Amino acid sequence: MSKNIALITGVTGQDGSYLSEFLLAKGYEVHGIIRRSSVDYRERIAHLEGTPNFHLHYADMGDSMSLVKLVGKVQPTEIYNLAAQSHVQVSFDAPEFTADVDAVGVLRILEAVRTNHLEKACKIYQASTSELYGKVEEVPQNENTPFHPYSPYAVAKLYGFWIIKEYREAYNMFCCSGILFNHESERRGETFVTRKITLAAARIAQGKQDCLYLGNLDSLRDWGYAKDYVECMWLILQHETPEDFVIATGVQHTVREFASLAFHYAGIELRWEGQGIDEKGIVASVSNPSLSHLIGKTVVAVSEAFYRPTDVVNLWGDPTKAKNKLGWNPQTTSFEQLVQIMVNHDMQKVAADHVASVMRTNLAEYLEKGIVK
Ligand code: NAP
Ligand code: G4F
């Protein structure tokens, strides 16, 4: 039997790390693309480095030559194109870079496969996004809902979606898009709203932060657990025909609801007062007397700095096709479980960071006083 060889772009990201674990457990040989940076920061995959079937290679989505050479060397049977400038707000500040990586980058991967004559041997998964629905034209959104991208990120991803479809039809390649709705985890980047909230709730509960500043609290998202979603990426490539799928939980919550629940798991009950820019989350009660000094304090406030020029405010996915055709269960991890997993993780992280910082301070003092040499 021929070996399954996966090439993952974006292997250092949230999804790339979970997908690597998932494919390694299935016996795949996994190759990941990393890019040069001045600090080697690969926290999410550090535990996989040294695993016999796990290999990392330098390349960049902006560098066709590196991709062509790497695809030729690895001879993948499956490519998971997860690499992207994935932050919507950042795409307003760096629109050209976002277009280069998130749009033309997809074309570069497709052409790398064609240049190496692997059209028939290699299947391609493209990380598409619910942001394509943008200024939504219907709720909930499914595979037939019209797209209306509403940020430079979404416009770039729309190109990625269509070029995948084009190569499928023009060259008969097995390439598909997973239209994934927001998926989060304890490995989520710290500037996405969910992780920003769970980290802040943990810091506020441990006296390390006074207040959390957020943008649009009314925004609605369909949030799932990233660990559950990587299975779908694989299932999409195992389906008999190349097709695009919406991957979502089918349940919607506001940013405000996410914040209330995160603070609840950190031992703090919030009440909300005011509207718009003046809205505040105030501590109504606490589960532990050691937090009673927080009662009546404002711990969440709104800042215009986190408003977007255009914001996508009503994402709600219909995963019926994935459920029926792929046999995927969209409710493996509930919203409540997801928030609890993230808060528990961040409560421990904040406590561990505190211990490490005290140890560093003590060590510096001991060195200065000559107590340790
Ligand atoms: P992420 O944590 O931001 O990871 C992005 C990955 O892309 C990182 O490994 C990053 O490398 C890599 N990357 C960025 N620019 C690159 C370049 N020029 N060359 C090579 N690699 C580059 O994103 P994620 O949450 O795992 O999402 C994975 C994919 O799914 C992305 O395409 C995202 O747009 C899409 N998506 C995500 C969601 C979601 O809710 N998470 C929903 C729908 C679609 P560094 O570590 O070096 O920065
Ligand atoms: O967490 P977010 O930054 O995620 P967003 O914009 O939905 O994008 C994520 O999900 C997409 C799938 O739909 C992916 F394609 C994309 O790569 C990324 O993973 O923001 C969620 C919502 C937005 O409406 C935003 O305006 O939360 C609102 N929000 C309110 N306050 C905030 C904040 N977002 C961030 N990042 N920071 C805030 O302080």
CSV table of C-alpha atoms and ligand atoms in Angstrom, one decimal:
chain,number,residue,atom,x,y,z
A,1,MET,CA,0.0,0.0,0.0
A,2,SER,CA,1.4,3.5,-0.9
A,3,LYS,CA,2.2,5.8,2.0
A,4,ASN,CA,0.0,8.7,2.9
A,5,ILE,CA,2.2,11.9,2.8
A,6,ALA,CA,0.7,15.2,3.9
A,7,LEU,CA,2.2,18.6,3.3
A,8,ILE,CA,0.8,21.2,5.7
A,9,THR,CA,1.2,24.9,5.1
A,10,GLY,CA,0.6,26.9,8.3
A,11,VAL,CA,1.8,24.0,10.4
A,12,THR,CA,2.8,26.4,13.2
A,13,GLY,CA,-0.7,27.8,13.5
A,14,GLN,CA,-3.6,26.7,15.7
A,15,ASP,CA,-5.1,24.4,13.1
A,16,GLY,CA,-1.8,23.2,11.7
A,17,SER,CA,-0.7,21.9,15.1
A,18,TYR,CA,-3.9,20.0,15.7
A,19,LEU,CA,-4.0,18.6,12.1
A,20,SER,CA,-0.4,17.4,12.5
A,21,GLU,CA,-1.3,15.5,15.6
A,22,PHE,CA,-4.4,14.1,13.9
A,23,LEU,CA,-2.6,12.9,10.8
A,24,LEU,CA,0.4,11.5,12.7
A,25,ALA,CA,-2.0,9.4,14.7
A,26,LYS,CA,-3.4,8.1,11.4
A,27,GLY,CA,0.1,6.9,10.4
A,28,TYR,CA,0.8,9.7,7.9
A,29,GLU,CA,4.2,11.1,7.1
A,30,VAL,CA,3.7,14.8,7.9
A,31,HIS,CA,5.7,17.6,6.3
A,32,GLY,CA,5.2,21.2,7.5
A,33,ILE,CA,6.2,24.5,6.0
A,34,ILE,CA,7.9,27.0,8.4
A,35,ARG,CA,9.2,30.4,7.6
A,36,ARG,CA,12.3,32.2,8.9
A,37,SER,CA,11.8,34.6,11.7
A,38,SER,CA,14.3,36.3,14.0
A,39,VAL,CA,12.9,34.3,17.0
A,40,ASP,CA,12.3,30.6,16.5
A,41,TYR,CA,8.9,30.5,18.1
A,42,ARG,CA,7.1,27.2,17.4
A,43,GLU,CA,5.3,26.6,20.7
A,44,ARG,CA,2.3,24.8,19.2
A,45,ILE,CA,4.4,22.1,17.5
A,46,ALA,CA,7.4,21.9,19.9
A,47,HIS,CA,6.1,18.6,21.3
A,48,LEU,CA,6.0,17.1,17.8
A,49,GLU,CA,9.6,18.0,16.8
A,50,GLY,CA,11.8,14.9,16.8
A,51,THR,CA,8.8,12.6,16.0
A,52,PRO,CA,10.1,10.2,13.3
A,53,ASN,CA,7.3,11.0,10.8
A,54,PHE,CA,7.2,14.7,11.3
A,55,HIS,CA,9.4,16.9,9.1
A,56,LEU,CA,9.8,20.7,8.9
A,57,HIS,CA,11.0,22.7,5.8
A,58,TYR,CA,11.7,26.3,5.2
A,59,ALA,CA,9.5,27.9,2.5
A,60,ASP,CA,7.1,30.8,2.2
A,61,MET,CA,3.7,31.3,0.6
A,62,GLY,CA,5.1,34.4,-1.1
A,63,ASP,CA,8.0,32.5,-2.7
A,64,SER,CA,6.8,30.3,-5.7
A,65,MET,CA,10.3,28.7,-6.2
A,66,SER,CA,10.4,27.5,-2.6
A,67,LEU,CA,7.0,25.9,-2.9
A,68,VAL,CA,7.7,24.3,-6.3
A,69,LYS,CA,11.0,22.8,-5.0
A,70,LEU,CA,9.3,21.5,-1.7
A,71,VAL,CA,6.3,19.9,-3.4
A,72,GLY,CA,8.8,18.2,-5.8
A,73,LYS,CA,10.9,16.9,-2.9
A,74,VAL,CA,8.1,15.8,-0.6
A,75,GLN,CA,5.8,14.3,-3.3
A,76,PRO,CA,2.7,14.8,-1.1
A,77,THR,CA,-0.5,12.7,-1.6
A,78,GLU,CA,-2.4,15.4,0.3
A,79,ILE,CA,-1.8,19.1,0.7
A,80,TYR,CA,-3.5,21.1,3.5
A,81,ASN,CA,-3.2,24.8,2.6
A,82,LEU,CA,-3.7,26.4,6.0
A,83,ALA,CA,-1.1,29.2,5.8
A,84,ALA,CA,-2.6,32.7,5.8
A,85,GLN,CA,-2.4,36.1,7.3
A,86,SER,CA,-5.5,35.1,9.2
A,87,HIS,CA,-6.4,38.2,11.3
A,88,VAL,CA,-9.3,40.1,9.8
A,89,GLN,CA,-8.5,43.4,11.5
A,90,VAL,CA,-4.8,43.2,10.5
A,91,SER,CA,-5.9,42.7,6.9
A,92,PHE,CA,-7.1,46.4,6.9
A,93,ASP,CA,-3.6,47.5,8.0
A,94,ALA,CA,-1.7,45.1,5.6
A,95,PRO,CA,-4.1,44.5,2.7
A,96,GLU,CA,-1.4,43.8,0.0
A,97,PHE,CA,0.5,41.3,2.1
A,98,THR,CA,-2.8,39.6,3.0
A,99,ALA,CA,-3.7,39.4,-0.7
A,100,ASP,CA,-0.3,38.0,-1.6
A,101,VAL,CA,-0.4,35.2,1.0
A,102,ASP,CA,-4.1,34.4,1.2
A,103,ALA,CA,-5.0,34.8,-2.5
A,104,VAL,CA,-2.0,34.4,-4.8
A,105,GLY,CA,-0.5,32.0,-2.3
A,106,VAL,CA,-3.3,29.5,-3.1
A,107,LEU,CA,-2.5,29.8,-6.8
A,108,ARG,CA,1.2,29.2,-6.1
A,109,ILE,CA,0.4,25.9,-4.3
A,110,LEU,CA,-1.8,24.8,-7.2
A,111,GLU,CA,0.9,25.7,-9.7
A,112,ALA,CA,3.5,23.9,-7.6
A,113,VAL,CA,1.4,20.8,-7.9
A,114,ARG,CA,1.0,21.2,-11.7
A,115,THR,CA,4.6,22.0,-12.2
A,116,ASN,CA,5.6,18.7,-10.5
A,117,HIS,CA,2.9,16.8,-12.6
A,118,LEU,CA,1.1,15.7,-9.4
A,119,GLU,CA,-2.4,16.7,-10.5
A,120,LYS,CA,-3.6,13.1,-10.3
A,121,ALA,CA,-1.5,12.0,-7.3
A,122,CYS,CA,-2.1,14.8,-4.9
A,123,LYS,CA,-5.4,16.1,-3.3
A,124,ILE,CA,-5.6,19.7,-2.0
A,125,TYR,CA,-7.5,21.1,0.9
A,126,GLN,CA,-8.0,24.9,1.0
A,127,ALA,CA,-8.8,26.7,4.3
A,128,SER,CA,-11.7,28.8,3.2
A,129,THR,CA,-13.8,30.8,5.7
A,130,SER,CA,-17.2,31.9,6.8
A,131,GLU,CA,-15.9,35.4,6.3
A,132,LEU,CA,-16.8,34.9,2.6
A,133,TYR,CA,-20.4,35.4,3.6
A,134,GLY,CA,-19.4,38.7,5.2
A,135,LYS,CA,-22.3,41.2,5.0
A,136,VAL,CA,-24.6,38.2,5.1
A,137,GLU,CA,-27.3,37.7,2.7
A,138,GLU,CA,-29.1,34.9,4.6
A,139,VAL,CA,-29.0,33.1,8.0
A,140,PRO,CA,-27.9,30.5,8.6
A,141,GLN,CA,-25.4,30.2,5.9
A,142,ASN,CA,-24.9,27.0,3.8
A,143,GLU,CA,-22.9,26.0,0.6
A,144,ASN,CA,-25.5,27.8,-1.6
A,145,THR,CA,-25.5,31.1,0.3
A,146,PRO,CA,-24.2,34.0,-1.9
A,147,PHE,CA,-20.8,35.4,-0.8
A,148,HIS,CA,-20.4,39.1,0.2
A,149,PRO,CA,-16.8,39.5,1.5
A,150,TYR,CA,-16.5,42.4,3.8
A,151,SER,CA,-12.7,42.9,4.6
A,152,PRO,CA,-9.5,42.7,2.6
A,153,TYR,CA,-9.0,39.3,4.3
A,154,ALA,CA,-12.3,38.0,3.0
A,155,VAL,CA,-11.7,39.4,-0.5
A,156,ALA,CA,-8.4,37.6,-0.7
A,157,LYS,CA,-9.9,34.4,0.6
A,158,LEU,CA,-12.6,34.7,-2.0
A,159,TYR,CA,-9.9,34.5,-4.7
A,160,GLY,CA,-8.6,31.4,-3.0
A,161,PHE,CA,-12.0,29.8,-3.0
A,162,TRP,CA,-12.6,30.5,-6.7
A,163,ILE,CA,-9.1,29.5,-8.0
A,164,ILE,CA,-9.5,26.1,-6.2
A,165,LYS,CA,-12.9,25.6,-7.9
A,166,GLU,CA,-11.4,26.7,-11.3
A,167,TYR,CA,-8.5,24.3,-11.1
A,168,ARG,CA,-10.9,21.5,-10.1
A,169,GLU,CA,-13.0,22.2,-13.2
A,170,ALA,CA,-10.2,23.2,-15.7
A,171,TYR,CA,-7.6,20.5,-14.8
A,172,ASN,CA,-9.8,17.9,-13.1
A,173,MET,CA,-7.8,18.2,-9.9
A,174,PHE,CA,-9.1,16.9,-6.5
A,175,CYS,CA,-9.1,20.3,-4.8
A,176,CYS,CA,-11.7,21.4,-2.3
A,177,SER,CA,-12.5,24.2,0.2
A,178,GLY,CA,-13.7,23.7,3.7
A,179,ILE,CA,-15.8,26.8,4.5
A,180,LEU,CA,-15.0,26.8,8.2
A,181,PHE,CA,-16.7,29.0,10.7
A,182,ASN,CA,-14.8,30.3,13.7
A,183,HIS,CA,-13.0,27.6,15.6
A,184,GLU,CA,-11.1,28.3,18.8
A,185,SER,CA,-9.0,26.5,21.4
A,186,GLU,CA,-6.4,26.9,24.1
A,187,ARG,CA,-3.9,27.3,21.2
A,188,ARG,CA,-5.8,30.2,19.5
A,189,GLY,CA,-3.8,33.3,18.8
A,190,GLU,CA,-4.0,35.8,21.7
A,191,THR,CA,-5.5,38.7,19.7
A,192,PHE,CA,-8.6,36.8,18.4
A,193,VAL,CA,-11.6,37.8,20.6
A,194,THR,CA,-12.2,34.5,22.4
A,195,ARG,CA,-8.6,34.0,23.5
A,196,LYS,CA,-8.3,37.7,24.4
A,197,ILE,CA,-11.3,37.2,26.6
A,198,THR,CA,-10.2,33.9,28.3
A,199,LEU,CA,-6.7,35.2,29.0
A,200,ALA,CA,-8.1,38.5,30.4
A,201,ALA,CA,-10.6,36.7,32.6
A,202,ALA,CA,-7.8,34.6,34.0
A,203,ARG,CA,-5.6,37.6,34.6
A,204,ILE,CA,-8.3,39.7,36.2
A,205,ALA,CA,-9.3,36.8,38.5
A,206,GLN,CA,-5.6,36.5,39.5
A,207,GLY,CA,-5.0,40.3,40.0
A,208,LYS,CA,-2.8,40.6,36.9
A,209,GLN,CA,-5.1,42.9,34.9
A,210,ASP,CA,-7.7,45.5,35.8
A,211,CYS,CA,-9.9,45.8,32.7
A,212,LEU,CA,-10.5,44.1,29.3
A,213,TYR,CA,-11.2,46.4,26.4
A,214,LEU,CA,-13.2,45.0,23.5
A,215,GLY,CA,-14.9,46.3,20.3
A,216,ASN,CA,-18.3,45.2,19.0
A,217,LEU,CA,-20.0,43.1,21.8
A,218,ASP,CA,-23.1,42.4,19.7
A,219,SER,CA,-21.2,40.5,17.0
A,220,LEU,CA,-22.5,37.0,16.5
A,221,ARG,CA,-20.3,34.0,15.8
A,222,ASP,CA,-20.7,30.3,15.4
A,223,TRP,CA,-17.8,29.1,17.5
A,224,GLY,CA,-16.5,25.5,17.5
A,225,TYR,CA,-13.5,23.7,18.9
A,226,ALA,CA,-10.5,23.6,16.5
A,227,LYS,CA,-9.6,20.0,17.5
A,228,ASP,CA,-12.9,18.8,16.2
A,229,TYR,CA,-12.6,20.8,13.0
A,230,VAL,CA,-9.3,19.3,11.8
A,231,GLU,CA,-11.0,15.9,11.4
A,232,CYS,CA,-13.3,17.5,8.8
A,233,MET,CA,-10.4,18.8,6.8
A,234,TRP,CA,-9.2,15.2,6.5
A,235,LEU,CA,-12.8,13.8,5.8
A,236,ILE,CA,-13.2,16.3,3.0
A,237,LEU,CA,-10.2,14.9,1.2
A,238,GLN,CA,-11.4,11.3,1.8
A,239,HIS,CA,-14.8,11.9,0.2
A,240,GLU,CA,-15.2,10.1,-3.1
A,241,THR,CA,-15.7,13.4,-5.1
A,242,PRO,CA,-14.0,16.8,-4.6
A,243,GLU,CA,-16.7,19.1,-3.0
A,244,ASP,CA,-16.8,22.1,-0.8
A,245,PHE,CA,-18.3,21.9,2.7
A,246,VAL,CA,-19.6,24.3,5.4
A,247,ILE,CA,-18.1,23.3,8.7
A,248,ALA,CA,-19.9,24.9,11.7
A,249,THR,CA,-21.7,23.9,14.9
A,250,GLY,CA,-25.1,25.4,13.9
A,251,VAL,CA,-25.2,27.4,17.2
A,252,GLN,CA,-24.7,31.2,17.5
A,253,HIS,CA,-23.6,33.4,20.4
A,254,THR,CA,-22.6,37.1,20.9
A,255,VAL,CA,-19.2,38.3,22.0
A,256,ARG,CA,-20.9,39.5,25.2
A,257,GLU,CA,-22.2,36.0,25.9
A,258,PHE,CA,-18.8,34.5,25.4
A,259,ALA,CA,-17.3,37.1,27.8
A,260,SER,CA,-20.0,36.4,30.5
A,261,LEU,CA,-19.4,32.7,30.3
A,262,ALA,CA,-15.6,33.0,30.4
A,263,PHE,CA,-15.7,35.3,33.5
A,264,HIS,CA,-18.2,32.8,35.1
A,265,TYR,CA,-15.7,30.0,34.7
A,266,ALA,CA,-13.0,32.3,36.2
A,267,GLY,CA,-15.3,32.7,39.3
A,268,ILE,CA,-16.7,36.1,38.3
A,269,GLU,CA,-20.4,36.9,37.5
A,270,LEU,CA,-20.9,40.0,35.3
A,271,ARG,CA,-23.8,42.3,34.8
A,272,TRP,CA,-23.9,44.6,31.8
A,273,GLU,CA,-24.8,48.3,31.9
A,274,GLY,CA,-24.9,51.0,29.2
A,275,GLN,CA,-25.0,50.8,25.5
A,276,GLY,CA,-22.6,50.9,22.5
A,277,ILE,CA,-19.3,52.6,23.4
A,278,ASP,CA,-20.6,53.2,27.0
A,279,GLU,CA,-21.4,49.6,27.7
A,280,LYS,CA,-19.6,48.0,30.7
A,281,GLY,CA,-19.2,44.6,32.3
A,282,ILE,CA,-19.4,45.1,36.0
A,283,VAL,CA,-18.7,42.4,38.7
A,284,ALA,CA,-22.0,41.4,40.2
A,285,SER,CA,-20.8,38.6,42.4
A,286,VAL,CA,-17.9,36.2,42.9
A,287,SER,CA,-17.6,32.5,43.7
A,288,ASN,CA,-14.6,32.9,46.0
A,289,PRO,CA,-14.3,35.4,48.9
A,290,SER,CA,-10.7,36.1,47.8
A,291,LEU,CA,-12.2,37.9,44.8
A,292,SER,CA,-14.7,40.0,46.7
A,293,HIS,CA,-12.6,43.2,46.3
A,294,LEU,CA,-13.7,43.0,42.6
A,295,ILE,CA,-17.5,43.4,43.3
A,296,GLY,CA,-18.8,46.6,41.7
A,297,LYS,CA,-15.7,47.1,39.6
A,298,THR,CA,-15.8,47.5,35.8
A,299,VAL,CA,-13.8,44.7,34.3
A,300,VAL,CA,-15.0,44.9,30.7
A,301,ALA,CA,-15.2,48.2,28.7
A,302,VAL,CA,-15.7,49.1,25.0
A,303,SER,CA,-12.9,50.8,23.0
A,304,GLU,CA,-13.3,52.2,19.5
A,305,ALA,CA,-9.8,51.0,18.8
A,306,PHE,CA,-11.2,47.5,18.3
A,307,TYR,CA,-14.0,48.5,15.9
A,308,ARG,CA,-13.4,47.5,12.3
A,309,PRO,CA,-14.0,49.7,9.2
A,310,THR,CA,-16.5,47.1,8.1
A,311,ASP,CA,-17.5,44.3,10.5
A,312,VAL,CA,-19.1,40.9,9.9
A,313,VAL,CA,-21.8,40.6,12.6
A,314,ASN,CA,-24.0,37.6,11.9
A,315,LEU,CA,-22.2,34.4,11.2
A,316,TRP,CA,-24.2,31.2,11.7
A,317,GLY,CA,-23.4,28.0,9.8
A,318,ASP,CA,-25.6,25.2,8.6
A,319,PRO,CA,-23.4,22.0,8.8
A,320,THR,CA,-26.1,19.7,7.4
A,321,LYS,CA,-24.1,18.7,4.3
A,322,ALA,CA,-21.0,17.8,6.3
A,323,LYS,CA,-23.2,15.9,8.8
A,324,ASN,CA,-24.9,13.8,6.1
A,325,LYS,CA,-22.1,13.3,3.5
A,326,LEU,CA,-19.1,13.1,5.8
A,327,GLY,CA,-20.7,11.7,8.9
A,328,TRP,CA,-19.2,14.5,11.0
A,329,ASN,CA,-20.7,15.4,14.3
A,330,PRO,CA,-20.8,19.2,14.7
A,331,GLN,CA,-21.6,19.1,18.4
A,332,THR,CA,-18.7,17.0,19.7
A,333,THR,CA,-17.7,19.9,21.9
A,334,SER,CA,-20.4,22.3,23.1
A,335,PHE,CA,-20.0,26.0,23.4
A,336,GLU,CA,-19.9,25.7,27.2
A,337,GLN,CA,-17.3,23.0,27.1
A,338,LEU,CA,-15.2,25.1,24.6
A,339,VAL,CA,-15.2,28.2,26.9
A,340,GLN,CA,-14.4,26.1,29.9
A,341,ILE,CA,-11.5,24.3,28.2
A,342,MET,CA,-10.0,27.7,27.2
A,343,VAL,CA,-10.5,29.3,30.7
A,344,ASN,CA,-9.1,26.4,32.6
A,345,HIS,CA,-6.1,26.4,30.4
A,346,ASP,CA,-5.5,30.1,30.8
A,347,MET,CA,-6.1,30.1,34.6
A,348,GLN,CA,-3.2,27.6,34.7
A,349,LYS,CA,-1.1,29.5,32.3
A,350,VAL,CA,-1.4,32.8,34.1
A,351,ALA,CA,-0.6,31.1,37.4
A,352,ALA,CA,2.5,29.4,35.9
A,353,ASP,CA,3.6,32.7,34.2
A,354,HIS,CA,3.4,34.3,37.7
A,355,VAL,CA,5.6,31.6,39.3
A,356,ALA,CA,8.1,31.9,36.5
A,357,SER,CA,8.3,35.6,36.8
A,358,VAL,CA,8.8,35.4,40.6
A,359,MET,CA,11.6,32.9,40.1
A,360,ARG,CA,13.2,35.2,37.5
A,361,THR,CA,13.0,38.2,39.9
A,362,ASN,CA,14.4,36.1,42.8
A,363,LEU,CA,17.2,34.8,40.7
A,364,ALA,CA,18.2,38.2,39.5
A,365,GLU,CA,18.3,39.5,43.1
A,366,TYR,CA,20.4,36.5,44.3
A,367,LEU,CA,22.8,37.0,41.4
A,368,GLU,CA,23.1,40.7,42.2
A,369,LYS,CA,23.7,39.9,45.9
A,370,GLY,CA,26.2,37.2,45.1
A,371,ILE,CA,24.0,34.6,46.8
A,372,VAL,CA,24.1,32.4,43.7
A,373,LYS,CA,26.9,32.6,41.2
B,1,NAP,P1,-3.1,30.9,12.5
B,1,NAP,O1,-3.1,30.3,13.8
B,1,NAP,O2,-3.0,32.4,12.3
B,1,NAP,O3,-2.0,30.3,11.6
B,1,NAP,C1,-1.6,30.8,10.3
B,1,NAP,C2,-0.4,30.0,9.8
B,1,NAP,O4,0.0,30.5,8.6
B,1,NAP,C3,0.8,30.1,10.7
B,1,NAP,O5,1.5,28.8,10.7
B,1,NAP,C4,1.7,31.1,10.0
B,1,NAP,O6,3.1,31.0,10.2
B,1,NAP,C5,1.4,30.7,8.5
B,1,NAP,N1,1.8,31.7,7.6
B,1,NAP,C6,1.4,33.0,7.5
B,1,NAP,N2,2.0,33.7,6.5
B,1,NAP,C7,2.8,32.8,5.9
B,1,NAP,C8,3.7,32.8,4.8
B,1,NAP,N3,3.9,33.9,4.1
B,1,NAP,N4,4.4,31.7,4.5
B,1,NAP,C9,4.2,30.5,5.2
B,1,NAP,N5,3.4,30.4,6.2
B,1,NAP,C10,2.7,31.5,6.6
B,1,NAP,O7,-4.5,30.5,11.7
B,1,NAP,P2,-5.5,29.3,12.1
B,1,NAP,O8,-6.5,29.8,13.0
B,1,NAP,O9,-4.7,28.0,12.4
B,1,NAP,O10,-6.2,29.1,10.7
B,1,NAP,C11,-5.7,28.2,9.7
B,1,NAP,C12,-6.3,28.6,8.3
B,1,NAP,O11,-7.7,28.5,8.4
B,1,NAP,C13,-6.0,30.0,7.9
B,1,NAP,O12,-5.9,30.0,6.5
B,1,NAP,C14,-7.2,30.8,8.3
B,1,NAP,O13,-7.4,31.9,7.4
B,1,NAP,C15,-8.3,29.8,8.0
B,1,NAP,N6,-9.5,29.9,8.8
B,1,NAP,C16,-9.4,29.9,10.2
B,1,NAP,C17,-10.6,29.9,10.9
B,1,NAP,C18,-10.5,30.0,12.4
B,1,NAP,O14,-11.6,30.3,13.0
B,1,NAP,N7,-9.4,29.6,13.1
B,1,NAP,C19,-11.8,29.9,10.3
B,1,NAP,C20,-11.9,29.8,8.9
B,1,NAP,C21,-10.7,29.8,8.2
B,1,NAP,P3,3.8,31.7,11.4
B,1,NAP,O15,3.6,30.9,12.7
B,1,NAP,O16,5.2,31.8,11.0
B,1,NAP,O17,3.2,33.1,11.6
B,2,G4F,O1,-12.0,36.7,17.0
B,2,G4F,P1,-12.1,37.6,15.8
B,2,G4F,O2,-10.9,38.5,15.5
B,2,G4F,O3,-12.4,36.6,14.5
B,2,G4F,P2,-13.0,36.9,13.1
B,2,G4F,O4,-12.9,38.3,12.6
B,2,G4F,O5,-14.4,36.3,13.1
B,2,G4F,O6,-12.0,36.0,12.2
B,2,G4F,C1,-11.6,34.7,12.6
B,2,G4F,O7,-12.6,33.8,12.1
B,2,G4F,C2,-12.8,33.7,10.7
B,2,G4F,C3,-13.9,32.7,10.3
B,2,G4F,O8,-15.1,33.4,10.4
B,2,G4F,C4,-11.5,33.3,10.1
B,2,G4F,F1,-11.6,33.2,8.7
B,2,G4F,C5,-10.4,34.3,10.4
B,2,G4F,O9,-9.1,33.8,9.9
B,2,G4F,C6,-10.3,34.4,12.0
B,2,G4F,O10,-9.8,33.1,12.5
B,2,G4F,O11,-13.4,38.5,15.8
B,2,G4F,C7,-14.7,38.0,16.0
B,2,G4F,C8,-15.7,39.2,16.2
B,2,G4F,C9,-15.6,40.3,15.2
B,2,G4F,O12,-16.9,40.7,14.8
B,2,G4F,C10,-15.0,41.4,16.0
B,2,G4F,O13,-15.3,42.7,15.5
B,2,G4F,O14,-15.4,39.7,17.5
B,2,G4F,C11,-15.4,41.2,17.4
B,2,G4F,N1,-14.6,41.8,18.4
B,2,G4F,C12,-15.1,42.5,19.4
B,2,G4F,N2,-14.0,43.0,20.2
B,2,G4F,C13,-13.3,41.7,18.5
B,2,G4F,C14,-12.9,42.4,19.6
B,2,G4F,N3,-12.3,41.0,17.8
B,2,G4F,C15,-11.0,41.1,18.2
B,2,G4F,N4,-10.1,40.3,17.5
B,2,G4F,N5,-10.7,41.8,19.3
B,2,G4F,C16,-11.6,42.5,20.0
B,2,G4F,O15,-11.2,43.2,21.0
